[in-house]
Amino acid sequence: MQPSDRPSAPQYDERLTAPGAWWLIAALLGLSGGLVALPLGAVPMLGGVITAGALAAVCVSSYGSARVRVVAGSLVAGDARIPVEALGEPEVLDAEEARAWRTYKADPRAFMVLRGYIPGAVRVEVTDPADPTPYVYLSTRDPEGLAAAIRQAREAVVGG
């Protein structure tokens, strides 16, 4: 049995990491913290570098720690876990269409795990009549792979 054949093995797993430029900005914020404390002496300056750098790194890391997974018959996106039988057909969005669904086409009731620095996305309608959420919007670097994993999981649960 292959690892991906087991029901508990993720069929799709992506971490929406922050781009490298954001880490550079975090480092520059650390240097800025040191410059602010420079008039107070060398030790406060070092403390400023460490404190500001650590805070900036924590912010970048936590924002970039969002995960999108298809595992055990569920779509897990951020803090949400949605059974695949409550989802419709996934729609792959190119960069332009993804931008439209993030802006003027967006429904405020939708569940979104979006990262503006990731151009592609997948939109999946929520078919559960008891759920007021019309759709799920997920930023992803591999829209086709995520859509295929959702389809495969739906077929395994609904068809099997």
mmCIF file of C-alpha atoms in Angstrom:
data_model
loop_
_atom_site.group_PDB
_atom_site.id
_atom_site.type_symbol
_atom_site.label_atom_id
_atom_site.label_comp_id
_atom_site.label_asym_id
_atom_site.label_seq_id
_atom_site.Cartn_x
_atom_site.Cartn_y
_atom_site.Cartn_z
ATOM 1 C CA MET A 1 0.000 0.000 0.000
ATOM 2 C CA GLN A 2 1.340 3.371 -1.016
ATOM 3 C CA PRO A 3 1.406 6.133 1.662
ATOM 4 C CA SER A 4 -1.055 8.201 -0.393
ATOM 5 C CA ASP A 5 -3.503 5.232 -0.501
ATOM 6 C CA ARG A 6 -4.011 5.295 3.267
ATOM 7 C CA PRO A 7 -7.066 7.339 4.298
ATOM 8 C CA SER A 8 -5.080 9.316 6.884
ATOM 9 C CA ALA A 9 -2.212 10.227 4.530
ATOM 10 C CA PRO A 10 -2.549 13.720 3.044
ATOM 11 C CA GLN A 11 -3.537 13.669 -0.619
ATOM 12 C CA TYR A 12 -2.493 17.301 -0.856
ATOM 13 C CA ASP A 13 -0.471 19.377 1.574
ATOM 14 C CA GLU A 14 0.745 22.941 1.026
ATOM 15 C CA ARG A 15 2.088 25.566 3.390
ATOM 16 C CA LEU A 16 1.405 29.104 2.191
ATOM 17 C CA THR A 17 4.825 30.424 3.186
ATOM 18 C CA ALA A 18 5.636 34.110 3.003
ATOM 19 C CA PRO A 19 7.924 35.240 0.182
ATOM 20 C CA GLY A 20 11.646 35.766 0.767
ATOM 21 C CA ALA A 21 11.321 39.543 0.449
ATOM 22 C CA TRP A 22 9.188 39.549 3.595
ATOM 23 C CA TRP A 23 12.046 37.928 5.525
ATOM 24 C CA LEU A 24 14.368 40.632 4.240
ATOM 25 C CA ILE A 25 11.918 43.249 5.500
ATOM 26 C CA ALA A 26 11.826 41.469 8.888
ATOM 27 C CA ALA A 27 15.623 41.638 9.057
ATOM 28 C CA LEU A 28 15.530 45.342 8.189
ATOM 29 C CA LEU A 29 12.968 45.920 10.933
ATOM 30 C CA GLY A 30 15.391 44.264 13.349
ATOM 31 C CA LEU A 31 18.120 46.667 12.250
ATOM 32 C CA SER A 32 15.688 49.561 12.657
ATOM 33 C CA GLY A 33 15.023 48.473 16.232
ATOM 34 C CA GLY A 34 18.747 48.584 16.853
ATOM 35 C CA LEU A 35 19.051 52.052 15.338
ATOM 36 C CA VAL A 36 16.256 53.336 17.561
ATOM 37 C CA ALA A 37 18.112 52.098 20.663
ATOM 38 C CA LEU A 38 21.588 53.153 19.430
ATOM 39 C CA PRO A 39 21.679 56.440 21.418
ATOM 40 C CA LEU A 40 21.220 54.444 24.621
ATOM 41 C CA GLY A 41 24.398 52.396 24.105
ATOM 42 C CA ALA A 42 25.659 49.144 22.639
ATOM 43 C CA VAL A 43 23.756 46.734 24.906
ATOM 44 C CA PRO A 44 20.347 48.424 24.406
ATOM 45 C CA MET A 45 21.103 48.563 20.668
ATOM 46 C CA LEU A 46 21.718 44.795 20.610
ATOM 47 C CA GLY A 47 18.527 44.280 22.602
ATOM 48 C CA GLY A 48 16.623 46.416 20.103
ATOM 49 C CA VAL A 49 17.965 44.394 17.163
ATOM 50 C CA ILE A 50 17.065 41.104 18.834
ATOM 51 C CA THR A 51 13.612 42.205 20.040
ATOM 52 C CA ALA A 52 12.490 43.937 16.847
ATOM 53 C CA GLY A 53 13.934 41.183 14.666
ATOM 54 C CA ALA A 54 12.272 38.442 16.700
ATOM 55 C CA LEU A 55 8.888 40.188 16.657
ATOM 56 C CA ALA A 56 9.070 40.755 12.907
ATOM 57 C CA ALA A 57 10.130 37.136 12.317
ATOM 58 C CA VAL A 58 7.268 35.814 14.449
ATOM 59 C CA CYS A 59 4.773 37.916 12.481
ATOM 60 C CA VAL A 60 6.095 36.776 9.091
ATOM 61 C CA SER A 61 6.310 33.160 10.204
ATOM 62 C CA SER A 62 2.803 33.036 11.663
ATOM 63 C CA TYR A 63 1.244 34.664 8.594
ATOM 64 C CA GLY A 64 3.105 32.219 6.367
ATOM 65 C CA SER A 65 2.187 29.158 8.419
ATOM 66 C CA ALA A 66 -1.293 28.690 6.939
ATOM 67 C CA ARG A 67 -1.750 25.230 5.462
ATOM 68 C CA VAL A 68 -4.122 23.822 2.889
ATOM 69 C CA ARG A 69 -4.550 20.046 2.995
ATOM 70 C CA VAL A 70 -6.823 17.353 1.688
ATOM 71 C CA VAL A 71 -6.668 14.521 4.208
ATOM 72 C CA ALA A 72 -8.970 11.774 5.517
ATOM 73 C CA GLY A 73 -11.981 12.860 3.459
ATOM 74 C CA SER A 74 -11.714 16.491 4.543
ATOM 75 C CA LEU A 75 -10.426 19.771 3.202
ATOM 76 C CA VAL A 76 -8.373 21.382 5.956
ATOM 77 C CA ALA A 77 -7.673 25.062 5.300
ATOM 78 C CA GLY A 78 -6.311 27.236 8.059
ATOM 79 C CA ASP A 79 -8.486 26.482 11.107
ATOM 80 C CA ALA A 80 -11.403 25.046 9.103
ATOM 81 C CA ARG A 81 -12.047 21.363 8.457
ATOM 82 C CA ILE A 82 -14.710 20.724 5.819
ATOM 83 C CA PRO A 83 -15.851 17.223 4.824
ATOM 84 C CA VAL A 84 -15.438 16.782 1.058
ATOM 85 C CA GLU A 85 -19.010 15.524 0.693
ATOM 86 C CA ALA A 86 -20.143 19.055 1.662
ATOM 87 C CA LEU A 87 -18.198 20.540 -1.252
ATOM 88 C CA GLY A 88 -19.083 20.993 -4.899
ATOM 89 C CA GLU A 89 -16.849 20.899 -7.945
ATOM 90 C CA PRO A 90 -13.582 22.831 -7.445
ATOM 91 C CA GLU A 91 -12.926 25.703 -9.854
ATOM 92 C CA VAL A 92 -9.314 26.491 -10.747
ATOM 93 C CA LEU A 93 -8.738 30.260 -10.884
ATOM 94 C CA ASP A 94 -5.915 31.860 -12.824
ATOM 95 C CA ALA A 95 -4.253 35.016 -11.510
ATOM 96 C CA GLU A 96 -6.786 37.425 -13.032
ATOM 97 C CA GLU A 97 -9.846 35.429 -12.006
ATOM 98 C CA ALA A 98 -8.410 34.888 -8.514
ATOM 99 C CA ARG A 99 -7.950 38.653 -8.138
ATOM 100 C CA ALA A 100 -11.564 39.179 -9.197
ATOM 101 C CA TRP A 101 -12.837 36.697 -6.576
ATOM 102 C CA ARG A 102 -10.685 38.418 -3.927
ATOM 103 C CA THR A 103 -12.140 41.827 -4.768
ATOM 104 C CA TYR A 104 -15.378 42.738 -6.536
ATOM 105 C CA LYS A 105 -16.795 39.192 -6.940
ATOM 106 C CA ALA A 106 -16.144 38.263 -3.297
ATOM 107 C CA ASP A 107 -19.009 37.307 -1.026
ATOM 108 C CA PRO A 108 -18.504 38.433 2.592
ATOM 109 C CA ARG A 109 -19.982 35.121 3.817
ATOM 110 C CA ALA A 110 -17.315 33.081 2.029
ATOM 111 C CA PHE A 111 -14.523 31.330 3.879
ATOM 112 C CA MET A 112 -11.204 32.526 2.518
ATOM 113 C CA VAL A 113 -7.631 31.488 3.111
ATOM 114 C CA LEU A 114 -6.075 34.033 0.839
ATOM 115 C CA ARG A 115 -2.583 35.284 0.438
ATOM 116 C CA GLY A 116 -2.213 38.206 -1.954
ATOM 117 C CA TYR A 117 1.331 37.191 -2.845
ATOM 118 C CA ILE A 118 0.107 33.855 -4.288
ATOM 119 C CA PRO A 119 -1.444 34.443 -7.715
ATOM 120 C CA GLY A 120 -3.428 31.204 -8.175
ATOM 121 C CA ALA A 121 -6.455 29.978 -6.277
ATOM 122 C CA VAL A 122 -9.217 27.408 -6.108
ATOM 123 C CA ARG A 123 -12.856 28.209 -5.404
ATOM 124 C CA VAL A 124 -15.147 25.432 -4.193
ATOM 125 C CA GLU A 125 -18.871 25.818 -3.600
ATOM 126 C CA VAL A 126 -20.202 24.586 -0.267
ATOM 127 C CA THR A 127 -23.195 22.345 -1.052
ATOM 128 C CA ASP A 128 -24.329 21.730 2.539
ATOM 129 C CA PRO A 129 -27.748 23.449 2.828
ATOM 130 C CA ALA A 130 -27.260 23.971 6.584
ATOM 131 C CA ASP A 131 -24.045 25.931 6.020
ATOM 132 C CA PRO A 132 -24.481 29.644 5.184
ATOM 133 C CA THR A 133 -21.003 29.754 3.602
ATOM 134 C CA PRO A 134 -21.471 29.977 -0.184
ATOM 135 C CA TYR A 135 -17.965 28.926 -1.161
ATOM 136 C CA VAL A 136 -14.413 28.387 -0.014
ATOM 137 C CA TYR A 137 -11.624 30.430 -1.626
ATOM 138 C CA LEU A 138 -8.116 29.058 -1.200
ATOM 139 C CA SER A 139 -4.886 30.628 -2.391
ATOM 140 C CA THR A 140 -2.517 27.984 -3.708
ATOM 141 C CA ARG A 141 0.634 27.733 -5.773
ATOM 142 C CA ASP A 142 -0.730 24.552 -7.414
ATOM 143 C CA PRO A 143 -4.426 25.138 -8.226
ATOM 144 C CA GLU A 144 -4.676 22.129 -10.544
ATOM 145 C CA GLY A 145 -3.142 19.812 -7.929
ATOM 146 C CA LEU A 146 -5.466 21.021 -5.169
ATOM 147 C CA ALA A 147 -8.542 20.742 -7.399
ATOM 148 C CA ALA A 148 -7.527 17.216 -8.440
ATOM 149 C CA ALA A 149 -7.022 16.182 -4.799
ATOM 150 C CA ILE A 150 -10.465 17.535 -3.843
ATOM 151 C CA ARG A 151 -12.069 15.710 -6.785
ATOM 152 C CA GLN A 152 -10.258 12.479 -5.901
ATOM 153 C CA ALA A 153 -11.294 12.720 -2.239
ATOM 154 C CA ARG A 154 -14.914 13.453 -3.218
ATOM 155 C CA GLU A 155 -15.001 10.464 -5.562
ATOM 156 C CA ALA A 156 -13.539 8.217 -2.852
ATOM 157 C CA VAL A 157 -16.112 9.344 -0.257
ATOM 158 C CA VAL A 158 -19.215 9.914 -2.382
ATOM 159 C CA GLY A 159 -18.560 7.230 -4.977
ATOM 160 C CA GLY A 160 -17.191 4.617 -2.544
#
